[in-house]
Amino acid sequence: MKLLVGSLNDDCIILPFWQKEENAPDFKYKNFDLRALQASKDFKGNEGEVLFIYPEKGPKRLLLLGLGKKEEITPERYRRAYAAATKAANSKKIKTLTLIDYNKAIAEGIALANYAFDTYKTDKRSLVEAIAFLKAGPKILAEFEQVFTVFEGVYAARNMINLNADDMSPTHLAAFAEKLSAPHIKVYIHDKIWLKKKGLNLLLAVGKGSHIDPLLIVIEYRGDVKSKENTMVVGKGVTYDTGGLNLKTEMGDMKCDMAGAAAALGLIVAAKGVKLKKNITVIIPTTENAISSTSYKQGDVYTSYLGKTIEIDNTDAEGRLILADALAWGNKEYKPTCIIDIATLTGGVVVAFAEEVTGLMSNNEAFSKKIQEASERTFERVWPLPLYDEFKDLLKSDIADIKNCGNKGASSIKGGIFLKEFIGETPWVHLDIAGTAYLDAEKRYLPKGATGVGVRLLMDFLENE
Ligand SMILES: [Zn+2]
């Protein structure tokens, strides 16, 4: 996004108005006298209400934008209103929006809505390319710059998820990661031979059915070499999930099963862009869960990296398997201060929270609280689910230490309980984004398909930690 100095002769000036109880808003701004419109009551200033008018003098268009009631305004309401303005501008192919009001949420609202996935479309949709400011100091400009830089990470995540599964295989994810290399960003791609040598047998098992080899991608982002703090982010990278031999009946959206990996990579794009002074270690176990004569089988037992044996109760509960090996290996190798894993893990979280809220599970109250605070600030909302020890009974196995799926009920919690076995005492948060990562239909400022959820949440957590 280009940031420009605006003028009263610009293409499209956004004029925000509060909704008033009695009379219509006070429609007067600079030389623009809009009292006739006021009399007509055609525009009330409701949240997200948009009206274009075409004055004889001055700008080509005025975009009147309703903000709702002044006393009810929140950052989220700003986001929604300015997202509505951005969508309206995109429908008119407007390339530059001129602002007279500025705050971080306004920048976020514009950025959230200003996205289209057109890689496979012949006719590309029009997007806003520049923001012009009628009056803005360096602090405002820096804030907008920061927001749009973070959104490079969000868009990167959305694009990775929306691409064909064959255009975003484990090999492609690795290539994307490698491009992030810099003097302070080291990237390692560990192949099948390395996985065998180290004993990441669960990741190898899930990958058995695919002609594409599984990989473990590691990124060491070192923004603050003086600090010993190190946040480990583990993202699930199943680039297509058929369910394996426990074949899914519906798999139209299953290219999105690497949304956790995309969020982790998007986080590094954003951190690199804003030169975040934090240490992050990203670990991505990535594979396809494919169906073939070589696929891993229900009823078989595999030994995890940590040594615990796992009975495969359902080949479609593959995410927790690859995460278990990645979490255990990363925890031992890097001894991080805290661990966040992010994964499209269970359909159960969609039953509980639809596409609105990410399921959060944790072994540490204080750490969990910090993630919840970041979620309130970004409106990438999370809600905690309990990991009581009693739930462990659901994963009891007669032939191995633990099952990967087990008895009916509490499907999201079972995922969390399983992963907890591989964490030890390190403060940890598990984010189940199966509902929030990929939408069936456009919603508010979020597009249909990939949302890029997680990038803003984790950036906000790291920035405010
Ligand atoms: Zn699955």
Coordinates of C-alpha atoms and ligand atoms in Angstrom, one line a residue:
M1 CA 0.0 0.0 0.0
K2 CA 1.4 3.4 -1.0
L3 CA 1.0 6.2 1.5
L4 CA 0.6 9.7 -0.1
V5 CA -0.2 13.3 0.8
G6 CA -3.8 14.0 -0.1
S7 CA -5.6 17.0 -1.4
L8 CA -9.2 18.3 -1.6
N9 CA -9.2 17.4 -5.3
D10 CA -8.5 13.7 -4.8
D11 CA -10.4 10.8 -6.4
C12 CA -12.3 9.7 -3.3
I13 CA -12.4 11.4 0.1
I14 CA -13.9 9.4 3.0
L15 CA -16.0 11.6 5.2
P16 CA -16.9 9.7 8.4
F17 CA -20.1 10.6 10.3
W18 CA -21.5 9.6 13.7
Q19 CA -25.1 8.4 13.9
K20 CA -27.3 10.7 15.8
E21 CA -30.4 9.7 17.7
E22 CA -32.7 12.6 16.6
N23 CA -31.5 14.4 13.6
A24 CA -29.3 13.2 10.7
P25 CA -25.5 13.9 11.1
D26 CA -24.2 17.4 10.7
F27 CA -23.4 17.2 7.0
K28 CA -20.9 20.0 6.6
Y29 CA -17.3 19.5 5.9
K30 CA -14.9 22.2 4.6
N31 CA -16.6 23.5 1.3
F32 CA -19.0 20.6 1.0
D33 CA -22.4 21.6 2.0
L34 CA -24.6 18.5 2.3
R35 CA -27.6 19.9 4.0
A36 CA -29.9 18.9 1.1
L37 CA -28.9 15.3 1.8
Q38 CA -29.4 15.9 5.4
A39 CA -33.0 17.0 4.7
S40 CA -33.6 13.9 2.6
K41 CA -32.6 11.5 5.5
D42 CA -31.1 9.2 2.9
F43 CA -28.0 8.7 5.0
K44 CA -28.2 8.2 8.7
G45 CA -24.6 7.4 9.7
N46 CA -25.3 3.8 10.7
E47 CA -22.3 1.7 11.2
G48 CA -20.8 0.7 7.8
E49 CA -23.4 2.7 5.9
V50 CA -21.8 4.0 2.6
L51 CA -23.1 6.7 0.2
F52 CA -21.1 8.1 -2.7
I53 CA -21.8 11.7 -3.8
Y54 CA -20.3 13.6 -6.6
P55 CA -19.7 17.3 -5.9
E56 CA -19.4 19.8 -8.7
K57 CA -16.2 21.2 -7.3
G58 CA -13.3 19.6 -5.5
P59 CA -12.9 15.8 -5.3
K60 CA -14.3 13.4 -7.9
R61 CA -16.2 11.6 -5.1
L62 CA -17.1 11.9 -1.5
L63 CA -17.6 8.6 0.3
L64 CA -19.9 9.3 3.3
L65 CA -19.2 6.6 5.9
G66 CA -21.4 5.9 8.9
L67 CA -19.6 5.0 12.1
G68 CA -22.6 4.3 14.2
K69 CA -23.1 5.9 17.6
K70 CA -20.2 7.8 19.0
E71 CA -20.6 6.5 22.5
E72 CA -20.5 2.9 21.2
I73 CA -17.3 3.2 19.1
T74 CA -14.6 0.6 19.5
P75 CA -11.5 -0.4 17.4
E76 CA -13.5 -3.2 16.0
R77 CA -16.4 -0.9 14.9
Y78 CA -13.8 1.3 13.2
R79 CA -12.4 -1.8 11.4
R80 CA -15.9 -2.8 10.2
A81 CA -16.9 0.6 9.0
Y82 CA -13.7 1.3 7.1
A83 CA -13.8 -2.2 5.7
A84 CA -17.2 -1.5 4.3
A85 CA -15.9 1.7 2.7
T86 CA -13.0 -0.2 1.2
K87 CA -15.3 -2.8 -0.3
A88 CA -17.5 -0.1 -1.8
A89 CA -14.4 1.6 -3.2
N90 CA -13.2 -1.7 -4.7
S91 CA -16.6 -2.2 -6.4
K92 CA -16.1 1.2 -8.1
K93 CA -12.5 0.4 -9.0
I94 CA -11.2 3.3 -6.9
K95 CA -7.4 3.1 -6.5
T96 CA -6.7 5.8 -3.9
L97 CA -8.6 6.5 -0.7
T98 CA -8.2 9.9 1.0
L99 CA -8.6 10.0 4.7
I100 CA -9.4 12.8 7.1
D101 CA -9.5 10.6 10.2
Y102 CA -6.7 8.2 11.4
N103 CA -6.1 5.5 13.9
K104 CA -4.7 2.0 13.8
A105 CA -8.1 0.3 13.6
I106 CA -8.9 2.3 10.5
A107 CA -5.8 1.1 8.8
E108 CA -6.6 -2.5 9.8
G109 CA -10.2 -2.2 8.6
I110 CA -9.0 -1.1 5.1
A111 CA -6.3 -3.8 5.0
L112 CA -8.6 -6.6 6.2
A113 CA -11.1 -5.9 3.4
N114 CA -8.6 -5.0 0.6
Y115 CA -7.9 -8.5 -0.6
A116 CA -8.9 -10.8 -3.4
F117 CA -7.5 -14.2 -4.4
D118 CA -7.3 -13.9 -8.1
T119 CA -4.4 -16.2 -9.0
Y120 CA -6.6 -18.5 -11.0
K121 CA -9.0 -15.7 -12.4
T122 CA -8.6 -14.2 -15.8
D123 CA -10.3 -10.9 -14.8
K124 CA -8.6 -9.6 -11.7
R125 CA -10.6 -7.7 -9.1
S126 CA -9.8 -4.0 -8.4
L127 CA -8.1 -3.2 -5.1
V128 CA -7.2 0.0 -3.3
E129 CA -3.5 0.7 -4.0
A130 CA -2.8 3.9 -2.0
I131 CA -4.0 5.8 1.0
A132 CA -3.7 9.6 0.9
F133 CA -3.8 11.7 4.1
L134 CA -5.2 15.2 4.2
K135 CA -3.3 15.9 7.3
A136 CA -1.2 13.4 9.2
G137 CA 2.0 13.6 11.3
P138 CA 4.9 11.2 11.1
K139 CA 3.5 9.1 14.0
I140 CA 0.3 8.3 12.1
L141 CA 2.2 7.5 8.9
A142 CA 4.5 5.1 10.8
E143 CA 1.5 3.4 12.4
F144 CA -0.2 2.9 9.0
E145 CA 3.1 1.7 7.5
Q146 CA 3.4 -0.8 10.4
V147 CA -0.2 -2.1 9.9
F148 CA 0.2 -2.6 6.2
T149 CA 3.5 -4.4 6.7
V150 CA 2.0 -6.8 9.1
F151 CA -0.7 -7.5 6.5
E152 CA 1.9 -8.6 4.0
G153 CA 2.1 -11.6 6.4
V154 CA -1.7 -12.0 6.5
Y155 CA -2.0 -11.9 2.7
A156 CA 0.9 -14.3 2.3
A157 CA -0.8 -16.8 4.6
R158 CA -4.2 -16.3 2.8
N159 CA -2.5 -16.9 -0.6
M160 CA -0.7 -20.0 0.5
I161 CA -3.9 -21.6 1.8
N162 CA -6.0 -20.6 -1.2
L163 CA -3.6 -22.0 -3.7
N164 CA -4.3 -25.5 -5.2
A165 CA -2.9 -28.2 -2.8
D166 CA -0.5 -29.3 -5.6
D167 CA 0.8 -25.7 -5.9
M168 CA 1.4 -25.6 -2.1
S169 CA 2.8 -29.0 -1.3
P170 CA 5.4 -29.6 1.4
T171 CA 8.1 -28.8 -1.2
H172 CA 6.4 -25.4 -1.9
L173 CA 6.1 -24.6 1.8
A174 CA 9.8 -25.3 2.2
A175 CA 10.7 -23.1 -0.8
F176 CA 8.6 -20.3 0.6
A177 CA 10.4 -20.6 4.0
E178 CA 13.8 -20.6 2.3
K179 CA 13.0 -17.3 0.7
L180 CA 12.7 -15.7 4.1
S181 CA 16.4 -16.3 4.9
A182 CA 18.3 -13.2 6.0
P183 CA 21.4 -12.7 8.2
H184 CA 19.1 -12.9 11.3
I185 CA 16.8 -15.5 9.9
K186 CA 18.1 -19.1 9.4
V187 CA 16.0 -21.6 7.6
Y188 CA 16.6 -25.4 7.7
I189 CA 14.7 -28.0 5.7
H190 CA 15.0 -31.5 7.1
D191 CA 14.2 -34.3 4.7
K192 CA 13.0 -37.9 5.1
I193 CA 16.5 -39.3 5.8
W194 CA 16.9 -36.8 8.6
L195 CA 13.5 -37.5 10.0
K196 CA 14.3 -41.3 10.0
K197 CA 17.7 -40.6 11.7
K198 CA 16.1 -38.5 14.4
G199 CA 13.1 -40.8 14.9
L200 CA 10.2 -38.4 14.0
N201 CA 8.3 -41.6 13.1
L202 CA 4.8 -40.1 13.5
L203 CA 5.5 -37.5 10.8
L204 CA 6.9 -40.3 8.6
A205 CA 3.9 -42.5 9.2
V206 CA 1.4 -39.8 8.1
G207 CA 3.5 -39.1 5.0
K208 CA 3.7 -42.8 3.9
G209 CA 0.8 -42.6 1.5
S210 CA 2.0 -39.7 -0.6
H211 CA 4.5 -39.6 -3.5
I212 CA 5.7 -36.3 -2.0
D213 CA 8.0 -36.7 1.0
P214 CA 7.2 -35.2 4.4
L215 CA 9.6 -32.4 5.6
L216 CA 10.3 -30.6 8.8
I217 CA 10.8 -26.9 8.2
V218 CA 12.7 -24.9 10.9
I219 CA 13.1 -21.1 11.0
E220 CA 15.2 -19.4 13.6
Y221 CA 14.2 -15.7 13.7
R222 CA 16.6 -13.9 15.9
G223 CA 15.5 -10.3 16.3
D224 CA 17.0 -9.8 19.8
V225 CA 20.3 -11.7 20.2
K226 CA 20.8 -10.3 23.7
S227 CA 17.6 -11.9 25.0
K228 CA 17.3 -15.5 26.0
E229 CA 13.6 -15.4 25.4
N230 CA 12.5 -17.6 22.6
T231 CA 8.9 -18.2 21.5
M232 CA 8.4 -21.4 19.6
V233 CA 5.6 -21.5 17.1
V234 CA 4.6 -24.9 15.6
G235 CA 2.2 -24.8 12.6
K236 CA 0.4 -27.9 11.2
G237 CA 1.3 -28.3 7.6
V238 CA -0.9 -31.0 6.1
T239 CA -1.1 -29.7 2.6
Y240 CA -4.0 -31.9 1.7
D241 CA -6.0 -34.1 4.0
T242 CA -8.0 -37.0 2.5
G243 CA -8.3 -38.5 6.0
G244 CA -6.0 -41.3 4.8
L245 CA -7.6 -44.8 4.9
N246 CA -10.3 -43.5 7.3
L247 CA -11.3 -41.5 4.2
K248 CA -13.3 -38.3 4.7
T249 CA -16.7 -38.1 3.1
E250 CA -16.3 -34.4 2.3
M251 CA -12.9 -32.9 1.5
G252 CA -13.6 -29.8 -0.6
D253 CA -11.8 -27.5 1.8
M254 CA -9.0 -29.8 2.7
K255 CA -6.2 -27.8 1.0
C256 CA -6.7 -25.5 4.1
D257 CA -5.2 -28.1 6.4
M258 CA -1.9 -26.3 6.3
A259 CA -3.4 -23.0 7.6
G260 CA -1.3 -23.3 10.8
A261 CA 1.9 -23.6 8.8
A262 CA 0.7 -20.6 6.7
A263 CA 0.1 -18.6 9.8
A264 CA 3.6 -19.4 11.2
L265 CA 5.2 -18.4 7.9
G266 CA 3.0 -15.3 7.7
L267 CA 4.2 -14.4 11.2
I268 CA 7.8 -14.5 10.0
V269 CA 7.0 -12.3 6.9
A270 CA 5.4 -9.8 9.3
A271 CA 8.1 -9.9 11.9
K272 CA 10.8 -9.5 9.2
G273 CA 8.9 -6.6 7.7
V274 CA 8.5 -4.6 10.9
K275 CA 12.0 -5.7 12.2
L276 CA 10.4 -7.2 15.3
K277 CA 12.9 -7.3 18.1
K278 CA 11.9 -10.7 19.4
N279 CA 13.2 -14.3 19.0
I280 CA 10.9 -16.8 17.3
T281 CA 11.5 -20.4 16.3
V282 CA 9.0 -21.7 13.8
I283 CA 8.7 -25.4 13.3
I284 CA 6.5 -26.8 10.6
P285 CA 5.9 -30.5 10.2
T286 CA 4.5 -30.8 6.7
T287 CA 3.1 -33.7 4.6
E288 CA 0.1 -34.8 2.7
N289 CA -2.3 -37.3 4.3
A290 CA -2.9 -39.3 1.2
I291 CA -4.6 -42.6 0.4
S292 CA -2.7 -45.3 -1.3
S293 CA -1.4 -48.9 -0.7
T294 CA 1.4 -47.5 1.3
S295 CA -0.7 -45.3 3.6
Y296 CA -0.4 -45.9 7.4
K297 CA -3.1 -48.0 8.8
Q298 CA -5.7 -47.9 11.5
G299 CA -4.8 -50.3 14.4
D300 CA -1.0 -50.0 13.8
V301 CA 1.3 -48.8 16.5
Y302 CA 4.1 -46.3 16.0
T303 CA 6.8 -45.0 18.3
S304 CA 7.0 -41.2 18.5
Y305 CA 10.1 -39.1 18.7
L306 CA 9.6 -38.9 22.5
G307 CA 9.5 -42.7 22.8
K308 CA 5.8 -42.9 23.7
T309 CA 4.0 -45.5 21.5
I310 CA 0.8 -44.5 19.7
E311 CA -2.0 -46.7 18.5
I312 CA -3.5 -45.3 15.3
D313 CA -7.2 -45.2 16.1
N314 CA -8.1 -43.0 13.2
T315 CA -5.8 -42.0 10.3
D316 CA -7.8 -38.8 9.9
A317 CA -6.4 -37.6 13.4
E318 CA -3.1 -37.1 11.7
G319 CA -2.5 -33.4 12.7
R320 CA -1.8 -34.2 16.3
L321 CA 0.7 -37.0 15.2
I322 CA 2.9 -34.7 13.2
L323 CA 2.6 -31.9 15.7
A324 CA 3.5 -34.3 18.6
D325 CA 6.9 -35.1 16.9
A326 CA 7.5 -31.5 16.0
L327 CA 6.7 -30.2 19.5
A328 CA 8.8 -32.8 21.3
W329 CA 11.8 -32.4 19.0
G330 CA 11.6 -28.6 19.1
N331 CA 11.1 -28.4 22.8
K332 CA 14.2 -30.6 23.3
E333 CA 16.3 -28.9 20.7
Y334 CA 15.6 -25.2 21.5
K335 CA 14.3 -25.2 25.1
P336 CA 11.9 -22.3 24.3
T337 CA 10.5 -20.0 26.9
C338 CA 7.0 -20.7 25.6
I339 CA 5.3 -22.7 22.9
I340 CA 2.3 -21.9 20.7
D341 CA 1.0 -24.5 18.3
I342 CA -1.5 -23.5 15.7
A343 CA -3.5 -26.0 13.7
T344 CA -6.7 -26.8 11.8
L345 CA -7.1 -29.7 14.2
T346 CA -10.7 -30.8 14.8
G347 CA -14.2 -30.6 13.4
G348 CA -15.2 -30.4 17.1
V349 CA -14.1 -26.8 17.4
V350 CA -16.4 -25.9 14.6
V351 CA -19.3 -27.6 16.4
A352 CA -18.4 -25.6 19.5
F353 CA -17.6 -22.2 18.0
A354 CA -18.7 -22.3 14.3
E355 CA -16.3 -20.0 12.3
E356 CA -16.3 -17.3 14.9
V357 CA -13.8 -18.4 17.6
T358 CA -10.5 -20.2 17.8
G359 CA -10.3 -22.9 20.5
L360 CA -7.5 -22.4 23.0
M361 CA -6.0 -25.0 25.2
S362 CA -3.1 -24.5 27.5
N363 CA -1.0 -25.9 30.4
N364 CA -0.3 -22.4 31.8
E365 CA -2.9 -19.9 33.0
A366 CA -0.7 -16.8 32.8
F367 CA 0.5 -17.6 29.3
S368 CA -3.1 -18.4 28.2
K369 CA -4.2 -15.0 29.5
K370 CA -1.7 -13.1 27.4
I371 CA -2.9 -14.8 24.2
Q372 CA -6.5 -14.1 25.2
E373 CA -5.6 -10.4 25.7
A374 CA -4.0 -10.3 22.2
S375 CA -7.1 -11.9 20.8
E376 CA -9.3 -9.1 22.3
R377 CA -7.1 -6.4 20.8
T378 CA -7.0 -8.0 17.3
F379 CA -10.5 -9.4 17.4
E380 CA -9.0 -12.7 16.3
R381 CA -11.0 -14.2 19.2
V382 CA -10.0 -17.3 21.2
W383 CA -11.8 -19.1 24.0
P384 CA -10.3 -21.6 26.4
L385 CA -11.3 -25.2 26.7
P386 CA -10.2 -27.3 29.7
L387 CA -7.5 -30.0 29.7
Y388 CA -8.5 -31.9 32.8
D389 CA -6.5 -35.0 33.5
E390 CA -9.6 -37.1 33.5
F391 CA -9.9 -36.5 29.7
K392 CA -6.8 -38.7 29.3
D393 CA -8.9 -41.8 29.9
L394 CA -10.5 -41.2 26.5
L395 CA -7.2 -41.9 24.9
K396 CA -6.4 -45.2 26.7
S397 CA -5.1 -47.9 24.5
D398 CA -4.8 -51.7 25.1
I399 CA -1.8 -52.2 22.9
A400 CA 0.1 -48.9 23.1
D401 CA 0.8 -46.1 25.6
I402 CA -1.9 -43.9 24.1
K403 CA -4.4 -43.7 21.2
N404 CA -4.5 -40.8 18.7
C405 CA -8.3 -40.5 18.8
G406 CA -10.2 -42.8 21.1
N407 CA -13.8 -42.8 22.4
K408 CA -16.6 -40.5 21.4
G409 CA -17.0 -36.9 22.5
A410 CA -14.7 -34.0 23.4
S411 CA -13.0 -34.2 20.1
S412 CA -11.2 -30.8 20.3
I413 CA -10.1 -31.4 23.9
K414 CA -8.8 -34.9 23.0
G415 CA -6.6 -33.2 20.4
G416 CA -5.3 -30.9 23.1
I417 CA -4.9 -33.7 25.7
F418 CA -2.9 -35.7 23.2
L419 CA -0.5 -32.8 22.4
K420 CA 0.0 -32.1 26.1
E421 CA 1.7 -35.4 26.4
F422 CA 4.6 -34.1 24.3
I423 CA 5.2 -30.7 25.8
G424 CA 6.6 -31.3 29.3
E425 CA 6.5 -28.3 31.6
T426 CA 7.1 -25.5 29.1
P427 CA 4.3 -22.9 29.0
W428 CA 2.2 -23.9 26.0
V429 CA -0.9 -22.8 24.2
H430 CA -2.6 -24.9 21.5
L431 CA -4.8 -22.9 19.0
D432 CA -7.4 -25.0 17.1
I433 CA -8.2 -22.8 14.1
A434 CA -10.3 -25.4 12.2
G435 CA -13.3 -23.0 12.2
T436 CA -11.6 -19.7 11.8
A437 CA -8.9 -20.4 9.2
Y438 CA -11.2 -20.9 6.2
L439 CA -14.7 -19.5 5.6
D440 CA -17.6 -21.0 3.6
A441 CA -18.8 -17.5 2.8
E442 CA -17.5 -13.9 3.0
K443 CA -18.1 -12.5 6.5
R444 CA -17.8 -8.9 7.6
Y445 CA -14.3 -7.9 6.5
L446 CA -13.1 -11.5 6.0
P447 CA -13.1 -13.1 2.5
K448 CA -14.5 -16.4 1.5
G449 CA -11.7 -19.0 1.8
A450 CA -8.6 -18.4 3.8
T451 CA -8.6 -15.7 6.5
G452 CA -4.9 -15.7 7.5
V453 CA -6.0 -16.0 11.1
G454 CA -3.2 -16.2 13.6
V455 CA -0.7 -13.8 12.0
R456 CA -2.2 -10.7 13.6
L457 CA -2.9 -12.5 16.9
L458 CA 0.7 -13.8 17.3
M459 CA 2.2 -10.5 16.1
D460 CA 0.2 -8.6 18.6
F461 CA 1.1 -11.1 21.4
L462 CA 4.9 -10.8 20.5
E463 CA 4.7 -7.0 20.2
N464 CA 3.0 -6.6 23.6
E465 CA 4.7 -9.4 25.5
Ligands
ZN1 ZN -7.3 -35.2 9.3

